[in-house]
CSV table of C-alpha atoms in Angstrom, one decimal:
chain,number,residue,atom,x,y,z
V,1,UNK,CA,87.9,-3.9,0.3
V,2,UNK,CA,90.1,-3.8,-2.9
V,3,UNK,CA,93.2,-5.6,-2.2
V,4,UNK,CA,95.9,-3.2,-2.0
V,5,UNK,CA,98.0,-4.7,-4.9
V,6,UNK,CA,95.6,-3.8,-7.1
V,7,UNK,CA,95.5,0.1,-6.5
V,8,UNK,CA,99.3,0.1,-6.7
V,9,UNK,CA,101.7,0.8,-10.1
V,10,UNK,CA,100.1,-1.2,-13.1
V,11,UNK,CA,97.4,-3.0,-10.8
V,12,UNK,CA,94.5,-1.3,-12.6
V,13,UNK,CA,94.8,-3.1,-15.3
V,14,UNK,CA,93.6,-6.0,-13.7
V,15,UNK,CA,91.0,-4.1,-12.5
V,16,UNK,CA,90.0,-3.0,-15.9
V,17,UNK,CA,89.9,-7.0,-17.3
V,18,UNK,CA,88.0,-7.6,-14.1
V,19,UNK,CA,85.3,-4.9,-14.9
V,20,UNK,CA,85.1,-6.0,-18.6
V,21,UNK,CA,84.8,-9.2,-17.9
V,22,UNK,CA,81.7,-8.6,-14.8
V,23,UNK,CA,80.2,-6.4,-17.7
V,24,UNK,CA,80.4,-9.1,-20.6
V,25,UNK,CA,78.5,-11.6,-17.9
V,26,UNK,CA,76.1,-8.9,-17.1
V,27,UNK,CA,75.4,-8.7,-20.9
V,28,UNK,CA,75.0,-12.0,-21.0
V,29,UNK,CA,72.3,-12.3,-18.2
V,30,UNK,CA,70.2,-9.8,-19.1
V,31,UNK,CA,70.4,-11.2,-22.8
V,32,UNK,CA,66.6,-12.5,-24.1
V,33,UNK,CA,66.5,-16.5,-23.8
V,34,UNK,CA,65.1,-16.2,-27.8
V,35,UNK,CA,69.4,-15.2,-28.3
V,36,UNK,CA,71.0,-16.8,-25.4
V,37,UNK,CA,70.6,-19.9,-25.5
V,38,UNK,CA,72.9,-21.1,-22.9
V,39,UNK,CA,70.1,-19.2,-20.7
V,40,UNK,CA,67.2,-20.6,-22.2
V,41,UNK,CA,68.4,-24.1,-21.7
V,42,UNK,CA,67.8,-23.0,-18.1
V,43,UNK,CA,64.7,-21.4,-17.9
V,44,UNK,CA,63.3,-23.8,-20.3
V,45,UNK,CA,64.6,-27.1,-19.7
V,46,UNK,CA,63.3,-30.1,-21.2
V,47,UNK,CA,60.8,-32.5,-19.4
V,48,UNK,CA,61.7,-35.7,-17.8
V,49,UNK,CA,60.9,-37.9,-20.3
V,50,UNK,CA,62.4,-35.8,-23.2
V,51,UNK,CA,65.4,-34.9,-20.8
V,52,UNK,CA,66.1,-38.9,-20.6
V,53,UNK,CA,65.7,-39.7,-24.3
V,54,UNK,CA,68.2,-36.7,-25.5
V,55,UNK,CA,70.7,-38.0,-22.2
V,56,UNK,CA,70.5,-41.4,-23.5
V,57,UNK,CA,71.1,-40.5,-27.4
V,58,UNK,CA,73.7,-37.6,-27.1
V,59,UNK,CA,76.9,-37.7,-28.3
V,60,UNK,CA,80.1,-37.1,-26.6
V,61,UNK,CA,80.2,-33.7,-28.5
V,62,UNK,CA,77.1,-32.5,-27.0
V,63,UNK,CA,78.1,-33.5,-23.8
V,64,UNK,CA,81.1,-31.0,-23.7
V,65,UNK,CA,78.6,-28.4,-25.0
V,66,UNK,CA,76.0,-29.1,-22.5
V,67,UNK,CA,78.9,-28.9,-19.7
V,68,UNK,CA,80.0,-25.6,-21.4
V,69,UNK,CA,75.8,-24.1,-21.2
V,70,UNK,CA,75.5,-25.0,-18.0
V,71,UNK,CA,79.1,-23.2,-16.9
V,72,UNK,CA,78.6,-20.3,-18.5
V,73,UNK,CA,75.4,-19.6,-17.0
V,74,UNK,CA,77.0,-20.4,-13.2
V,75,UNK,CA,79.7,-18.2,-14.0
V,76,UNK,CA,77.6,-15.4,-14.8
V,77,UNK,CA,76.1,-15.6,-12.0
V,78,UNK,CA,78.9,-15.3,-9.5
V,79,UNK,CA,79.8,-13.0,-11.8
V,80,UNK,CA,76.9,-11.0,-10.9
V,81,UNK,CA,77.9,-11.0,-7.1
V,82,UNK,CA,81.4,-10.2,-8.1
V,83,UNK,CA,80.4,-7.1,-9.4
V,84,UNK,CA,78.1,-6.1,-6.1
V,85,UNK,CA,81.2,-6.3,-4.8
V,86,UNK,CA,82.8,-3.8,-7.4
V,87,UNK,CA,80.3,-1.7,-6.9
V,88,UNK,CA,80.3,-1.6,-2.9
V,89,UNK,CA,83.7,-0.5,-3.2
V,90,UNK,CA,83.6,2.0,-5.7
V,91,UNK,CA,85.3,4.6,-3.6
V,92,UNK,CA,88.4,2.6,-3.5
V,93,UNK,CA,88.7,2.5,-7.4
V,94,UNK,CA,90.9,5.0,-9.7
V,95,UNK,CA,88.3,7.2,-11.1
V,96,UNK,CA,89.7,5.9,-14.6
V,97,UNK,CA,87.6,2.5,-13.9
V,98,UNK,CA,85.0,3.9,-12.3
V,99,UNK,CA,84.5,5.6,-15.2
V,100,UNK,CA,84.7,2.4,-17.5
V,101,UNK,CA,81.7,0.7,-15.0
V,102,UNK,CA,79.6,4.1,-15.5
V,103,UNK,CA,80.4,5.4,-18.9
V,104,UNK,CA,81.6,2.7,-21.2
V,105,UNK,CA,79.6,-0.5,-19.9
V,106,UNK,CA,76.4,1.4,-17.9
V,107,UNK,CA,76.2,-0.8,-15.3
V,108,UNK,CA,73.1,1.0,-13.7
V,109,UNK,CA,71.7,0.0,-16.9
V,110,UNK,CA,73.2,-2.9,-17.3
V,111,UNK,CA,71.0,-4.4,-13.5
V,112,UNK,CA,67.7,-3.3,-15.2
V,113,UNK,CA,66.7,-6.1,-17.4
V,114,UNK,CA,68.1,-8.5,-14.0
V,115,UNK,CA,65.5,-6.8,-11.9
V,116,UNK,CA,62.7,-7.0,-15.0
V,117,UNK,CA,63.7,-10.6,-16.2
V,118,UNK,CA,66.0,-12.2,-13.6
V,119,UNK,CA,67.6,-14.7,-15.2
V,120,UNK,CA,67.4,-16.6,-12.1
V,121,UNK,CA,63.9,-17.5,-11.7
V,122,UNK,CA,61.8,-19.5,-14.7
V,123,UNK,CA,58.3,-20.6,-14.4
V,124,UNK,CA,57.8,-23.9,-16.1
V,125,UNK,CA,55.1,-27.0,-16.1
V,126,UNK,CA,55.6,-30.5,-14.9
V,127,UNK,CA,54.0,-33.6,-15.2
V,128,UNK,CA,52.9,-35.3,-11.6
V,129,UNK,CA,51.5,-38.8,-11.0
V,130,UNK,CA,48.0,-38.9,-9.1
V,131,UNK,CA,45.9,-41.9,-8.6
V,132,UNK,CA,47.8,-43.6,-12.0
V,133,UNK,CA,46.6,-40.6,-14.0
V,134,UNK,CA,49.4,-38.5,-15.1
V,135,UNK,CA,48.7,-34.5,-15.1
V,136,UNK,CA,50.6,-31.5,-15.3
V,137,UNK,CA,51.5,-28.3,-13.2
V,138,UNK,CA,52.9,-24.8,-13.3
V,139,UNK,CA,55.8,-24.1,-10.7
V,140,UNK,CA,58.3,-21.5,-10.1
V,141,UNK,CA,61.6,-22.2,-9.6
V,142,UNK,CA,64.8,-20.3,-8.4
V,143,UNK,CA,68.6,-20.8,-8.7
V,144,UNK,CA,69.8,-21.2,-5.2
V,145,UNK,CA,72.9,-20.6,-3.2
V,146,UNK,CA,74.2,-24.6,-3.9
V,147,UNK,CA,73.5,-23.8,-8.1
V,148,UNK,CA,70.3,-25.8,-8.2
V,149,UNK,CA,67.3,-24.9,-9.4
V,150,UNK,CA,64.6,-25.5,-6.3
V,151,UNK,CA,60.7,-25.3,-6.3
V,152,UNK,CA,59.7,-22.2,-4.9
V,153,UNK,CA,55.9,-22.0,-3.5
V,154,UNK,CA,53.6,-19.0,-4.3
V,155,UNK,CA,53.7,-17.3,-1.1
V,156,UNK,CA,57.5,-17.3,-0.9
V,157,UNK,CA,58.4,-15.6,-4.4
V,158,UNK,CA,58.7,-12.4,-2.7
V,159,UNK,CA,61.5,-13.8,-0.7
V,160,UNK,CA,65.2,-12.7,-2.4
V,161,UNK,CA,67.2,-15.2,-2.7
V,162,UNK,CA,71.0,-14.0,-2.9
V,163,UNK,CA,70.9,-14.2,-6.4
V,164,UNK,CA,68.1,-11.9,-6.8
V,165,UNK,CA,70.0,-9.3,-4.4
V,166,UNK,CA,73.0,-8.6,-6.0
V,167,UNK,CA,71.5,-6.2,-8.4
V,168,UNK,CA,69.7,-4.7,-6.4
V,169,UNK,CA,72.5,-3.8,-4.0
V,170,UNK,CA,74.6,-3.2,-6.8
V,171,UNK,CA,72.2,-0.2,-7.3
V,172,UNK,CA,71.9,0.6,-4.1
V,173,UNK,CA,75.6,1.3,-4.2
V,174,UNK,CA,75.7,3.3,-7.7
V,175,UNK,CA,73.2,5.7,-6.9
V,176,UNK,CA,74.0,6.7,-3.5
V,177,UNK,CA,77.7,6.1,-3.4
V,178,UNK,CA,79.5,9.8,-3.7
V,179,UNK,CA,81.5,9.1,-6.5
V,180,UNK,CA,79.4,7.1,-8.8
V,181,UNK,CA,76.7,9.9,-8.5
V,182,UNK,CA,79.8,13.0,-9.9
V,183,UNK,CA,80.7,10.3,-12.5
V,184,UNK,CA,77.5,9.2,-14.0
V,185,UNK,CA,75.9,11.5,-16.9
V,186,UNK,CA,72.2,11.4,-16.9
V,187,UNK,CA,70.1,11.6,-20.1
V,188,UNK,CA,67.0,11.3,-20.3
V,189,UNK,CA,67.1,7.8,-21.7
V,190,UNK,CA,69.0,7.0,-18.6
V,191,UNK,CA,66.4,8.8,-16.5
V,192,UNK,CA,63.5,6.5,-18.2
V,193,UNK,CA,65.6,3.1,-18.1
V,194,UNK,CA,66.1,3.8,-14.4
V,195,UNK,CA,62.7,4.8,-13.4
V,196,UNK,CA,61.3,1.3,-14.6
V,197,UNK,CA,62.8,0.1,-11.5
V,198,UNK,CA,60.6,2.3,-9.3
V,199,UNK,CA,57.6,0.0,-9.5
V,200,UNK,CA,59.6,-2.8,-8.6
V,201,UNK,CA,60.6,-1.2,-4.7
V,202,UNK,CA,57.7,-2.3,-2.1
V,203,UNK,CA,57.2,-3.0,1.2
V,204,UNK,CA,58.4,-6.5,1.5
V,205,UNK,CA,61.1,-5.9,-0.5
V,206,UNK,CA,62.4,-3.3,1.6
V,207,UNK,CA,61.9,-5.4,4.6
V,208,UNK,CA,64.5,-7.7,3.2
V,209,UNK,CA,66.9,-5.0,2.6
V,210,UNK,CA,65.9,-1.7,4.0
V,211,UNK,CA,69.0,-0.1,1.9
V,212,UNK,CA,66.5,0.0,-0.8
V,213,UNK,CA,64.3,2.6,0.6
V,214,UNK,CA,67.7,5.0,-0.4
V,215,UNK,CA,67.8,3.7,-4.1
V,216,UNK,CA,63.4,4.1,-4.3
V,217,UNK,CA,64.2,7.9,-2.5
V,218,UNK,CA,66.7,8.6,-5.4
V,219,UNK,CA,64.5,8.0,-8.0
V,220,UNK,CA,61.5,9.5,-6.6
V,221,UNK,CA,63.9,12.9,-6.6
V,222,UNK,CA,65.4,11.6,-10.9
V,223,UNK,CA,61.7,11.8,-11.3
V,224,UNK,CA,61.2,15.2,-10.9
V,225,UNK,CA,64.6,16.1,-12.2
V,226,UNK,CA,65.4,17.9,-15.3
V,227,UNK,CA,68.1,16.2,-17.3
V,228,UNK,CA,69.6,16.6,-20.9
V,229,UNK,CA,68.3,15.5,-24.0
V,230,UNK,CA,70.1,12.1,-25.0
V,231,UNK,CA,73.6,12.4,-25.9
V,232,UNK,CA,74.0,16.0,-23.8
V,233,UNK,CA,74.4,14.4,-20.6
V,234,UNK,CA,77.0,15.5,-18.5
V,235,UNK,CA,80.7,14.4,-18.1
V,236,UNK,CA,82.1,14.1,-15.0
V,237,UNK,CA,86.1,14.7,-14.2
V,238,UNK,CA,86.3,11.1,-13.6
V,239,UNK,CA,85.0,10.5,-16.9
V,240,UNK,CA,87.0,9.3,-20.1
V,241,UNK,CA,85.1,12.5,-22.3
V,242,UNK,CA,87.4,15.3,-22.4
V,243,UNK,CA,86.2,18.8,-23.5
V,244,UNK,CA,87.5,18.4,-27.1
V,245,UNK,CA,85.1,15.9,-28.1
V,246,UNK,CA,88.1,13.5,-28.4
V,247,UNK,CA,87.4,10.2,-26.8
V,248,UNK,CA,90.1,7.9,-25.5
V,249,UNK,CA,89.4,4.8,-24.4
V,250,UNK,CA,91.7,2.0,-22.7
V,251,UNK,CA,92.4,-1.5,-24.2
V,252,UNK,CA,92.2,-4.6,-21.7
V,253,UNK,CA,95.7,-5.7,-22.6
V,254,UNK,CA,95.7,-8.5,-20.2
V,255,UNK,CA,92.6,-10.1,-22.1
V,256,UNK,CA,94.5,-8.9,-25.7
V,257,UNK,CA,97.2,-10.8,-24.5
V,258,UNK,CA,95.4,-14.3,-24.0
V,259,UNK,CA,92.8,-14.5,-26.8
V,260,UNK,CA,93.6,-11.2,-29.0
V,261,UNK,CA,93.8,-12.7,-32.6
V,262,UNK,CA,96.6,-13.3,-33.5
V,263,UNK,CA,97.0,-15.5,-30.6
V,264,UNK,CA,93.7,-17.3,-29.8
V,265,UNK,CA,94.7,-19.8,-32.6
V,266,UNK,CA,98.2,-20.3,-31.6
V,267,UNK,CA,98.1,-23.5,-29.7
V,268,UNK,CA,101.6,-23.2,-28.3
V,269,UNK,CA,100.9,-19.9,-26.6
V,270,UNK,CA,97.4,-21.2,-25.3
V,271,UNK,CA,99.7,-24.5,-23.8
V,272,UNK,CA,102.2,-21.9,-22.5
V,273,UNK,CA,99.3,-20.4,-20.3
V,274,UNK,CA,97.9,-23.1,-19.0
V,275,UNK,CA,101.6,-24.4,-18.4
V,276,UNK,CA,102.1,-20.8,-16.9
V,277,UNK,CA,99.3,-21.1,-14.4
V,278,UNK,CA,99.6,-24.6,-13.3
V,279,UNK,CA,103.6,-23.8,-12.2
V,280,UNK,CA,103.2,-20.2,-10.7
V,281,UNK,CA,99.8,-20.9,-9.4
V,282,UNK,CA,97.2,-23.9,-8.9
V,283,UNK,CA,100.6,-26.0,-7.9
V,284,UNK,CA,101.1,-24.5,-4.6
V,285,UNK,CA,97.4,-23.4,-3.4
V,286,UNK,CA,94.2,-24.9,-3.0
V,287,UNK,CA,91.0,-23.2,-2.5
V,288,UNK,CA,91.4,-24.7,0.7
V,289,UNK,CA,94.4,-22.6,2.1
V,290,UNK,CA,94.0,-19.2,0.1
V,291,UNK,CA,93.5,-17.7,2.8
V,292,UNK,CA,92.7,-14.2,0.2
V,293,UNK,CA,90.7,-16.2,-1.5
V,294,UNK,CA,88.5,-17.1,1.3
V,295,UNK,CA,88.6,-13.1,2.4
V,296,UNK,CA,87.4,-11.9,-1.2
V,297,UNK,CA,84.7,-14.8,-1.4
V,298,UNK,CA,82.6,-13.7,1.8
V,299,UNK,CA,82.8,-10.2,0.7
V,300,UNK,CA,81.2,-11.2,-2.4
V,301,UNK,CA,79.0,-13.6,-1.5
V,302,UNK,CA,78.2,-13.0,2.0
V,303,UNK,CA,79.0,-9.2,2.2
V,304,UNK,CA,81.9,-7.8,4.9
V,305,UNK,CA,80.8,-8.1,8.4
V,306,UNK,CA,78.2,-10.9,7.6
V,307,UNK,CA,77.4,-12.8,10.8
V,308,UNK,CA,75.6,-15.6,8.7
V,309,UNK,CA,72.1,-13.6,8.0
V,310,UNK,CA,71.3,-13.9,4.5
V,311,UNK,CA,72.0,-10.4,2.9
V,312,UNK,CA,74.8,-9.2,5.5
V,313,UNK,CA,74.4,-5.8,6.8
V,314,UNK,CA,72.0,-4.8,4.3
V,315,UNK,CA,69.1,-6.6,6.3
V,316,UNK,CA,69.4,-4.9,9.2
């Protein structure tokens, strides 16, 4: 669950930066490769012989940027299963940041575009060697669990990889979970967003994670509900709307704080964070002995109570 420090006195605000920032990855992923092009780069790398002639020409400038593509897209991506996890706690939260994942970002609507366009999977062609004569050929390809793109055949692109399950059990946990349901206000552009996902929910991928058949049973029942018009959707208690019309929304203080203008050019205070962290933090612990660390990280990645099966308890 939620460690407790951060349900206690001023530890929601480190809940609120750590929505935001899950939320500005999301954006991110489900972002078209024709204006992301730290995503593009993946799905559309260059071929072997063009990837060798820009590796052996590039400067030391483009080497940094590369590195910073290529991070940004890995981070998103944890990012993705760090907010699973979020989202399989939800009832833990302080309905004010519930309300921030449901209201102000949408996350329901945020895991469409990762179920219609996962950004981990690309289709791309490749040149292959047979008897001296050079020909090319279409293959698929997934980001796996060591952050590699591997060849997937045909007959296995049904088969989830983790990657591809942490929206999907992200939305398993919004739409069933007690207090997402009170907190979310449906519309009917929310209605039609979410019932694109409907055709997505089959057999075998309910036999990978028979949770689903809950999320395909809850849109079968949105299908044939009435909802407002768009923009008359209803608030929720737990949401930030009051009856006024007056909106109030919170400010991520802890993210002001760091890169808010008048400080993101200020070199001194950027080498008084790093100084900051290196003294209070990385200088006594390794990832080795956080023994929190560890905790968190197979709740994320593996799910609580995994016993080494691929999606946890949502398989069986």
């Amino acid at each position: 669950g939620i460690p407790p420090a951060f349900l206690e006195g001023d530890g929601d605000q480190f809940l609120l930066s750590l929505v935001d920032y899950c939320a500005r990855h999301l954006v991110f992923l489900g972002t078209p490769e024709g204006a992301n092009t730290a995503l593009r780069r993946q799905k559309s790398p260059l071929s072997a012989a063009n990837l060798s002639t820009y590796l052996a020409t590039r400067s030391r400038l483009d080497e940094v940027q590369d590195s910073v593509y290529d991070e940004s897209y890995k981070t998103a991506v944890a990012a993705a299963s760090l907010s699973r996890y979020l989202c399989e706690n939800s009832s833990d939260l302080p309905a004010s940041i519930v309300s921030r994942m449901l209201e102000v970002h949408d996350w329901p609507l945020l895991m469409v575009p990762l179920i219609e366009e996962p950004p981990w999977t690309r289709r791309r062609q490749v040149e292959q060697k047979v008897d001296d004569l050079t020909t090319t050929k279409i293959v698929w390809e997934k980001f796996n669990d060591n952050n590699e793109w591997s060849e997937v055949f045909p007959k296995d692109l049904l088969v989830l990889t983790k990657a591809e399950a942490q929206p999907w059990l992200a939305l398993f946990h919004l739409t069933t979970s007690k207090v997402c349901r009170e907190s979310y206000g449906l519309d009917e552009f929310r209605k039609a967003q979410l019932m694109r996902l409907r055709r997505y929910i089959h057999e075998a991928l309910t036999d990978q994670l028979p949770v689903l058949q809950e999320v395909a049973r809850y849109l079968d029942e949105l299908s044939i509900l009435g909802v407002p018009a768009v923009g008359g959707g209803v608030h929720r208690p737990s949401s930030n709307a009051s009856s006024s019309g007056l909106l109030l929304q919170r400010v991520d203080s802890l993210r002001e704080i760091v890169i808010g203008h008048k400080n993101i050019h200020d070199d001194d205070h950027l080498d008084s964070i790093v100084k900051l962290q290196w003294d209070e933090i990385y200088s006594h612990v390794t990832d080795s002995t956080d023994i929190e660390l560890k905790r968190v990280a197979l709740e994320v990645y593996d799910g609580p109570g995994s016993d080494g099966d691929e999606f946890g308890e949502y398989s069986h």
